[in-house]
Short mmCIF file of C-alpha atoms in Angstrom, two decimals:
data_model
loop_
_atom_site.label_atom_id
_atom_site.label_comp_id
_atom_site.label_asym_id
_atom_site.label_seq_id
_atom_site.Cartn_x
_atom_site.Cartn_y
_atom_site.Cartn_z
CA MET A 702 -14.04 -1.69 -50.12
CA ALA A 703 -13.41 1.27 -48.22
CA ASP A 704 -16.11 2.27 -47.72
CA GLN A 705 -17.82 -1.64 -46.23
CA ASP A 706 -14.77 -0.55 -43.63
CA ASN A 707 -16.58 1.79 -42.22
CA HIS A 708 -20.48 1.25 -41.79
CA ASP A 709 -18.89 -2.56 -40.94
CA SER A 710 -20.36 -3.67 -38.42
CA ASP A 711 -17.90 -4.84 -36.22
CA SER A 712 -15.62 -2.00 -37.60
CA LEU A 713 -13.81 -0.36 -35.08
CA HIS A 714 -13.54 2.42 -37.76
CA THR A 715 -17.32 4.26 -38.22
CA PRO A 716 -17.30 7.98 -37.52
CA ARG A 717 -19.55 7.58 -34.42
CA ARG A 718 -17.13 4.80 -32.57
CA ARG A 719 -13.35 6.58 -33.27
CA PHE A 720 -14.82 9.32 -31.19
CA PHE A 721 -16.78 7.20 -28.46
CA SER A 722 -13.07 5.28 -28.27
CA TRP A 723 -11.11 8.44 -28.05
CA ALA A 724 -14.08 10.43 -25.95
CA ILE A 725 -13.14 6.83 -23.12
CA GLY A 726 -9.77 7.26 -24.21
CA VAL A 727 -9.72 10.39 -22.60
CA MET A 728 -11.57 10.34 -19.84
CA GLY A 729 -9.57 7.10 -18.75
CA GLY A 730 -6.76 9.37 -18.59
CA ILE A 731 -8.55 11.61 -16.89
CA ILE A 732 -9.00 9.20 -13.94
CA GLY A 733 -6.14 7.80 -14.09
CA LEU A 734 -3.84 10.73 -12.91
CA ALA A 735 -6.42 12.54 -10.76
CA LEU A 736 -6.02 8.87 -8.96
CA GLY A 737 -2.30 8.26 -10.66
CA ILE A 738 -0.61 11.44 -9.01
CA PRO A 739 -1.43 11.14 -5.41
CA ILE A 740 -0.81 7.31 -5.62
CA LEU A 741 2.20 7.75 -6.43
CA GLY A 742 3.93 11.19 -4.33
CA TYR A 743 1.84 8.33 -1.40
CA ALA A 744 4.40 5.45 -3.06
CA ILE A 745 7.52 8.61 -3.21
CA SER A 746 7.50 10.57 -0.29
CA PRO A 747 9.28 9.13 2.64
CA ALA A 748 11.97 9.11 0.28
CA LEU A 749 11.56 12.64 -0.15
CA LYS A 750 11.90 13.67 3.30
CA ARG A 751 14.35 15.35 5.91
CA GLU A 752 14.39 14.83 9.65
CA GLY A 753 15.77 17.43 11.87
CA LYS A 754 17.81 16.15 14.96
CA PRO A 755 17.47 18.19 18.43
CA TRP A 756 20.42 18.19 19.49
CA ALA A 757 21.69 15.63 22.77
CA ASP A 758 22.45 16.29 26.65
CA ALA A 759 25.77 14.33 26.56
CA GLY A 760 26.30 15.21 30.23
CA PRO A 761 28.60 18.31 32.39
CA VAL A 762 31.41 20.23 30.71
CA SER A 763 33.17 19.16 34.10
CA ASN A 764 33.18 15.66 33.10
CA LEU A 765 35.44 16.70 30.07
CA LYS A 766 39.09 15.62 30.14
CA THR A 767 41.05 18.34 28.84
CA GLY A 768 44.08 17.73 26.52
CA GLU A 769 42.45 14.01 26.14
CA PRO A 770 39.84 12.53 24.36
CA THR A 771 36.39 11.61 27.45
CA LYS A 772 33.56 9.65 26.50
CA VAL A 773 30.21 10.85 26.44
CA GLU A 774 26.81 9.77 26.34
CA TYR A 775 23.36 10.99 25.44
CA LEU A 776 20.32 9.30 24.75
CA ILE A 777 18.97 10.35 20.34
CA GLU A 778 15.31 9.45 19.95
CA ARG A 779 14.62 7.89 17.30
CA ARG A 780 11.76 7.89 14.61
CA ASP A 781 12.03 4.27 12.41
CA GLY A 782 7.73 6.09 10.92
CA TRP A 783 5.61 5.28 13.92
CA ILE A 784 7.80 3.18 15.53
CA GLU A 785 9.75 5.69 18.21
CA THR A 786 12.35 4.21 20.08
CA THR A 787 14.95 5.63 22.23
CA ASN A 788 19.16 4.62 21.84
CA GLN A 789 22.41 5.40 23.48
CA HIS A 790 24.61 7.11 21.57
CA SER A 791 28.28 7.91 22.89
CA ALA A 792 31.03 10.36 21.14
CA TRP A 793 34.37 11.29 22.27
CA VAL A 794 34.79 14.90 22.79
CA LEU A 795 38.08 16.25 23.14
CA ARG A 796 38.51 20.06 25.05
CA GLY A 797 41.77 22.30 24.17
CA ALA A 798 43.88 23.88 26.30
CA ASP A 799 41.94 26.73 24.76
CA GLY A 800 38.42 25.12 25.91
CA SER A 801 37.89 24.41 21.79
CA LEU A 802 35.70 21.58 21.83
CA VAL A 803 35.56 19.06 19.02
CA ALA A 804 33.45 15.98 18.53
CA TYR A 805 34.66 12.52 17.16
CA ASP A 806 31.94 10.32 15.47
CA PRO A 807 32.85 6.95 17.72
CA ARG A 808 32.51 4.83 14.25
CA CYS A 809 36.24 3.84 12.75
CA THR A 810 36.02 5.34 8.82
CA HIS A 811 36.83 1.99 7.59
CA LEU A 812 34.12 -0.10 7.86
CA GLY A 813 32.28 1.47 11.52
CA CYS A 814 32.93 -0.03 14.38
CA PRO A 815 33.71 1.79 17.72
CA TYR A 816 37.41 2.41 18.15
CA SER A 817 38.90 3.74 21.79
CA TRP A 818 41.14 5.38 23.29
CA ASP A 819 44.86 4.86 24.74
CA THR A 820 45.71 6.35 27.26
CA VAL A 821 49.10 5.27 27.22
CA GLN A 822 50.22 5.62 23.82
CA LYS A 823 47.91 8.79 23.12
CA ARG A 824 46.44 7.62 19.75
CA PHE A 825 43.03 6.39 18.54
CA PHE A 826 43.07 2.58 17.76
CA CYS A 827 40.88 0.41 15.63
CA PRO A 828 40.99 -3.40 17.14
CA CYS A 829 38.83 -4.69 13.51
CA HIS A 830 41.83 -4.10 11.24
CA ASP A 831 43.92 -2.14 13.78
CA ALA A 832 43.90 1.47 11.96
CA VAL A 833 45.41 3.92 14.05
CA PHE A 834 43.73 7.90 14.31
CA ALA A 835 46.59 10.84 16.39
CA ILE A 836 44.23 12.68 18.47
CA ASP A 837 42.40 15.17 15.60
CA GLY A 838 41.30 12.50 13.87
CA ALA A 839 44.09 12.01 11.01
CA VAL A 840 44.78 8.20 9.56
CA VAL A 841 48.29 7.98 10.68
CA THR A 842 48.05 4.12 10.25
CA GLY A 843 45.68 1.68 8.75
CA PRO A 844 43.24 0.88 6.50
CA PRO A 845 40.27 3.74 7.08
CA PRO A 846 40.13 6.30 3.54
CA ARG A 847 39.73 9.21 5.86
CA PRO A 848 40.23 10.51 9.38
CA LEU A 849 37.35 10.75 12.06
CA ASP A 850 34.21 11.82 11.61
CA ARG A 851 32.88 15.08 13.35
CA TYR A 852 29.87 16.14 15.56
CA LYS A 853 28.97 19.25 16.23
CA VAL A 854 29.55 19.74 19.62
CA ASP A 855 27.63 23.04 22.04
CA VAL A 856 28.12 24.15 25.68
CA ARG A 857 24.56 25.87 27.06
CA SER A 858 24.40 25.70 30.47
CA ASP A 859 27.63 24.65 31.30
CA ARG A 860 26.12 21.48 29.69
CA VAL A 861 27.73 19.69 26.82
CA MET A 862 25.58 19.02 23.35
CA ILE A 863 25.80 16.51 20.41
CA LEU A 864 24.87 16.68 17.33
CA GLU A 865 24.75 13.66 14.57
CA GLU A 866 25.78 16.07 11.70
CA ALA A 867 28.94 17.13 10.23
CA PRO A 868 30.01 20.53 11.22
CA ASN A 869 30.36 23.51 8.86
CA GLY A 870 33.10 24.50 7.01
CA MET B 229 -1.50 5.30 -31.74
CA VAL B 230 -2.99 3.09 -30.06
CA ASP B 231 -3.95 1.41 -32.56
CA ARG B 232 -0.37 0.65 -34.32
CA ALA B 233 0.14 -0.62 -30.93
CA VAL B 234 -3.11 -2.88 -31.27
CA GLY B 235 -1.66 -3.98 -34.34
CA TRP B 236 1.29 -4.34 -33.78
CA LEU B 237 -0.13 -7.65 -31.27
CA ASP B 238 -1.88 -8.53 -33.59
CA GLU B 239 0.23 -9.47 -36.04
CA ARG B 240 1.80 -11.28 -33.44
CA LEU B 241 -0.25 -12.84 -30.35
CA GLY B 242 -4.06 -12.78 -32.99
CA ILE B 243 -5.89 -10.33 -30.29
CA MET B 244 -7.85 -9.19 -31.94
CA PRO B 245 -10.91 -11.57 -32.02
CA ILE B 246 -10.80 -11.51 -28.56
CA LEU B 247 -10.94 -7.87 -28.49
CA ARG B 248 -13.52 -7.68 -30.40
CA ALA B 249 -15.69 -10.23 -28.02
CA ILE B 250 -14.45 -7.59 -25.20
CA PHE B 251 -15.53 -4.25 -26.90
CA LEU B 252 -17.62 -5.01 -29.88
CA ARG B 253 -20.05 -7.54 -28.35
CA LYS B 254 -23.69 -7.54 -29.39
CA ILE B 255 -25.86 -5.83 -26.95
CA PRO B 256 -29.86 -6.49 -26.96
CA LYS B 257 -32.24 -3.99 -27.47
CA GLY B 258 -33.61 -1.74 -24.81
CA VAL B 259 -30.04 -1.92 -22.58
CA GLY B 260 -30.31 0.90 -19.74
CA TRP B 261 -27.99 2.40 -17.35
CA TRP B 262 -29.30 -0.29 -14.84
CA TYR B 263 -26.28 -2.57 -17.00
CA THR B 264 -23.57 -0.61 -15.94
CA PHE B 265 -24.06 -1.47 -12.50
CA GLY B 266 -21.09 -5.04 -13.27
CA SER B 267 -18.83 -3.10 -14.70
CA ALA B 268 -19.01 -0.42 -12.19
CA THR B 269 -18.62 -3.73 -9.22
CA LEU B 270 -15.38 -4.74 -11.04
CA PHE B 271 -14.22 -0.90 -11.36
CA LEU B 272 -14.51 -0.29 -7.52
CA GLY B 273 -12.75 -3.51 -6.72
CA LEU B 274 -9.66 -2.77 -8.60
CA MET B 275 -9.82 0.48 -6.97
CA GLN B 276 -9.59 -0.98 -4.32
CA ALA B 277 -6.60 -2.74 -5.24
CA VAL B 278 -4.55 0.28 -6.22
CA THR B 279 -5.64 2.00 -3.22
CA GLY B 280 -4.74 -1.32 -1.34
CA VAL B 281 -1.30 -2.96 -2.69
CA PHE B 282 -0.82 1.05 -1.71
CA LEU B 283 -1.81 0.95 1.84
CA ALA B 284 -0.08 -2.44 2.57
CA MET B 285 3.60 -0.10 1.77
CA TYR B 286 3.28 0.88 5.35
CA TYR B 287 0.40 -0.40 7.03
CA SER B 288 1.98 -3.17 10.36
CA PRO B 289 -0.15 -6.31 10.97
CA THR B 290 0.60 -6.32 14.32
CA PRO B 291 -1.60 -5.29 17.53
CA ASP B 292 1.78 -3.41 19.01
CA HIS B 293 2.01 -0.82 15.23
CA ALA B 294 -1.19 -1.66 13.36
CA TYR B 295 -2.51 1.90 14.79
CA ASP B 296 0.02 3.97 14.68
CA SER B 297 1.03 2.47 11.19
CA VAL B 298 -2.39 3.72 9.78
CA GLN B 299 -1.95 8.16 12.00
CA TYR B 300 1.33 7.13 10.37
CA ILE B 301 -0.78 7.22 7.17
CA MET B 302 -3.06 9.93 8.18
CA ASP B 303 -0.55 12.32 9.73
CA GLU B 304 3.20 11.84 7.26
CA VAL B 305 2.13 10.33 4.83
CA ALA B 306 1.89 12.83 1.47
CA PHE B 307 -1.85 11.79 0.14
CA GLY B 308 -2.64 8.89 2.95
CA PRO B 309 -5.70 10.82 4.07
CA ILE B 310 -6.62 10.08 0.50
CA VAL B 311 -5.91 7.01 0.02
CA ARG B 312 -6.81 5.26 2.69
CA GLY B 313 -10.29 8.05 1.98
CA LEU B 314 -10.07 6.40 -1.44
CA HIS B 315 -10.10 2.60 0.43
CA HIS B 316 -12.53 3.28 3.75
CA TRP B 317 -15.36 4.82 1.52
CA GLY B 318 -14.33 2.56 -1.77
CA ALA B 319 -15.23 -0.21 0.29
CA SER B 320 -18.97 0.47 1.06
CA LEU B 321 -18.83 1.45 -2.39
CA MET B 322 -18.32 -2.02 -3.86
CA VAL B 323 -21.25 -3.35 -1.30
CA ILE B 324 -23.66 -1.15 -2.64
CA PHE B 325 -22.97 -1.70 -6.17
CA VAL B 326 -22.29 -5.33 -5.31
CA VAL B 327 -26.11 -5.54 -4.32
CA LEU B 328 -27.25 -3.15 -6.75
CA HIS B 329 -26.08 -5.59 -9.64
CA MET B 330 -27.62 -8.73 -8.37
CA LEU B 331 -31.06 -6.74 -7.40
CA ARG B 332 -31.31 -5.92 -11.25
CA THR B 333 -30.18 -9.09 -12.40
CA PHE B 334 -32.65 -11.26 -9.81
CA ILE B 335 -35.84 -8.12 -11.09
CA MET B 336 -35.15 -8.75 -15.07
CA ALA B 337 -34.35 -12.61 -14.66
CA ALA B 338 -31.40 -13.26 -16.71
CA TYR B 339 -30.20 -15.54 -13.55
CA LYS B 340 -32.66 -18.22 -15.72
CA TYR B 341 -30.70 -20.35 -18.65
CA PRO B 342 -28.68 -20.46 -19.73
CA ARG B 343 -26.80 -17.96 -17.20
CA GLU B 344 -27.84 -20.30 -13.48
CA LEU B 345 -24.04 -20.67 -13.41
CA THR B 346 -23.29 -16.60 -14.00
CA TRP B 347 -25.64 -16.31 -11.21
CA LEU B 348 -23.93 -19.14 -8.71
CA VAL B 349 -20.41 -17.46 -9.21
CA GLY B 350 -21.79 -14.60 -8.90
CA VAL B 351 -23.75 -15.58 -5.42
CA VAL B 352 -19.67 -16.53 -4.61
CA LEU B 353 -18.13 -13.11 -5.36
CA LEU B 354 -21.32 -11.37 -2.75
CA LEU B 355 -19.93 -13.37 0.09
CA LEU B 356 -15.96 -12.87 -1.45
CA VAL B 357 -17.09 -9.04 -1.31
CA LEU B 358 -18.65 -9.10 3.12
CA ALA B 359 -15.61 -11.42 4.16
CA PHE B 360 -12.81 -8.64 2.52
CA GLY B 361 -15.13 -6.08 4.56
CA PHE B 362 -15.82 -8.13 7.45
CA THR B 363 -11.63 -8.68 7.24
CA GLY B 364 -10.56 -5.04 6.41
CA TYR B 365 -12.57 -3.76 9.21
CA LEU B 366 -9.74 -5.51 11.69
CA LEU B 367 -7.18 -3.68 10.25
CA PRO B 368 -6.92 -0.40 12.26
CA TRP B 369 -7.51 -2.38 15.20
CA ASP B 370 -8.96 0.44 16.69
CA GLU B 371 -11.95 0.66 19.53
CA LYS B 372 -13.98 0.19 16.67
CA ALA B 373 -12.64 -2.45 14.44
CA TYR B 374 -11.88 -4.49 18.16
CA TRP B 375 -15.49 -5.27 18.66
CA ALA B 376 -17.06 -5.05 15.85
CA THR B 377 -15.09 -8.05 15.57
CA VAL B 378 -15.63 -10.18 18.30
CA VAL B 379 -19.17 -9.55 17.81
CA GLY B 380 -18.21 -10.62 14.56
CA THR B 381 -17.50 -13.84 15.48
CA SER B 382 -19.41 -14.35 18.41
CA MET B 383 -22.33 -15.01 15.53
CA ALA B 384 -20.26 -17.30 13.89
CA GLY B 385 -19.68 -19.29 17.06
CA SER B 386 -23.63 -19.25 18.15
CA ALA B 387 -23.74 -21.84 15.18
CA PRO B 388 -24.56 -25.24 16.43
CA LEU B 389 -23.19 -27.69 16.45
CA VAL B 390 -19.16 -26.20 14.86
CA GLY B 391 -19.72 -23.29 16.20
CA PRO B 392 -17.26 -23.05 18.93
CA ALA B 393 -15.22 -25.08 16.93
CA LEU B 394 -15.63 -22.00 14.33
CA LEU B 395 -14.91 -19.72 16.71
CA ARG B 396 -12.06 -20.79 17.41
CA ILE B 397 -10.41 -21.13 13.61
CA ILE B 398 -11.51 -17.78 12.62
CA ARG B 399 -9.82 -15.65 16.45
CA GLY B 400 -6.34 -18.60 14.79
CA GLY B 401 -7.48 -19.41 19.80
CA THR B 402 -10.25 -18.48 22.31
CA GLU B 403 -9.70 -14.92 22.27
CA LEU B 404 -8.51 -12.10 19.61
CA GLY B 405 -5.30 -11.36 19.06
CA ALA B 406 -1.91 -10.56 16.95
CA VAL B 407 -3.05 -14.12 15.61
CA THR B 408 -6.35 -12.93 14.57
CA LEU B 409 -5.34 -9.81 13.02
CA ALA B 410 -1.86 -11.93 11.61
CA ARG B 411 -4.58 -14.24 9.00
CA PHE B 412 -7.38 -11.32 8.63
CA TYR B 413 -4.25 -9.32 7.08
CA ALA B 414 -3.09 -12.68 5.06
CA ALA B 415 -6.65 -13.10 4.03
CA HIS B 416 -7.82 -9.48 3.15
CA ILE B 417 -4.10 -9.14 0.99
CA PHE B 418 -3.33 -12.58 -0.34
CA LEU B 419 -6.30 -15.34 0.51
CA LEU B 420 -9.70 -13.50 -1.01
CA PRO B 421 -7.93 -11.12 -3.75
CA PHE B 422 -6.61 -14.63 -5.37
CA LEU B 423 -10.73 -16.05 -5.41
CA LEU B 424 -11.89 -12.44 -6.27
CA THR B 425 -9.84 -13.17 -9.62
CA VAL B 426 -9.86 -16.45 -10.14
CA PHE B 427 -14.13 -15.61 -9.65
CA ILE B 428 -14.57 -12.51 -11.61
CA GLY B 429 -12.71 -13.91 -14.45
CA VAL B 430 -15.19 -16.95 -14.76
CA HIS B 431 -17.49 -14.77 -14.34
CA VAL B 432 -17.03 -12.42 -16.73
CA PHE B 433 -15.38 -14.98 -19.24
CA MET B 434 -19.31 -16.65 -18.86
CA VAL B 435 -21.52 -12.88 -19.70
CA ILE B 436 -19.76 -12.34 -22.90
CA LYS B 437 -19.76 -15.86 -23.89
CA GLN B 438 -23.33 -16.03 -23.50
CA GLY B 439 -23.68 -12.10 -24.27
CA ILE B 440 -26.30 -9.58 -21.54
CA SER B 441 -29.85 -11.54 -21.34
CA ALA B 442 -32.35 -9.15 -23.31
CA PRO B 443 -34.75 -6.81 -20.27
CA PRO B 444 -37.87 -8.34 -19.60
CA GLU B 445 -40.89 -7.18 -22.00
CA LEU B 446 -43.73 -5.86 -19.67
CA SER B 447 -46.94 -6.94 -22.39
CA ASP B 448 -47.22 -10.51 -23.01
CA SER B 449 -45.37 -10.56 -26.24
CA GLU B 450 -43.61 -14.16 -27.05
CA GLY B 451 -40.39 -13.32 -25.32
CA SER B 452 -37.73 -11.04 -25.87
CA ALA B 453 -34.80 -13.25 -27.95
CA ASP B 454 -30.93 -11.96 -26.85
CA ALA B 455 -28.49 -10.51 -28.89
CA ARG B 456 -25.97 -13.56 -29.65
#
């Protein structure tokens, strides 16, 4: 009988027990949220970080050839979580006759091999899969899907400065 | 809606008797707040497990990086100090509550027949909780952690006959170092949680199966019957 059901000592459906079940559920939910939201933020936060990179000193401007790319080297400090390392990076910097600078990412746009400048044939050549790029970075032949990527480059106090980010525009 | 989910499971697995045994179990007259310490300890243990899992996402258990990784949690991770703080203070609370629970059980003589085994398993659980505290204490690898572990393991080393061997086994060598840190971490996140889960399972099963023992009577009547 329905009446029996509401008074059976084994039943969950007496008014008092329904209220306490509900109240426990609500309190549990509040505790769950109070713990769960910070913990979730904690777990996700590194994925949402954007680390600003500093400009790197790549040597004196006088080192740069004009009309031909020069390979420059510079130190980059890297923070991997709590580990700090200093690594040497390189880039190809081309100074035009008008003094304008272009810096190329030294990794071939096909699969990332380091390419080099062929001074005889006046072109960039990647030995991994025979890719050829022109002096302006355009793909002449081979598998690369796009021209050479560029870094931001600047001159400050007669020093070549490199920032490993794509230039705007 | 929870009702419907439970009903769905019950139709397939017949879980209602189990849920009734847990949530609708009879308890004796006269129980009060003193009887909440066991559940409080379990809740703290669960919280330690959850915060511990998330701390382990950033902690690095080698002498080179342990300290820096904890600083990373404190300075760089969102809510890092909160999660670490919960784990740090939760550890102390857990020891306090497990001792309170043990005292309550002892004072009310709830360890007597037929609950002797529950008490013995409880002793094992107490030792496991202390082992958790000892192994976890080393992990930040700061001065306090290092020297406290030197002292603690030296105490083990002072035991007669087996002391020196025990010290070398626990430290993983004669000195405290990378091997010590690695094995303390393995114990803290792997071995001890596994053992704790097994023994908690046995302990809680027996408590539910046998029922809560009635509070002792102050008068000299024939004694109260347990609720069963």
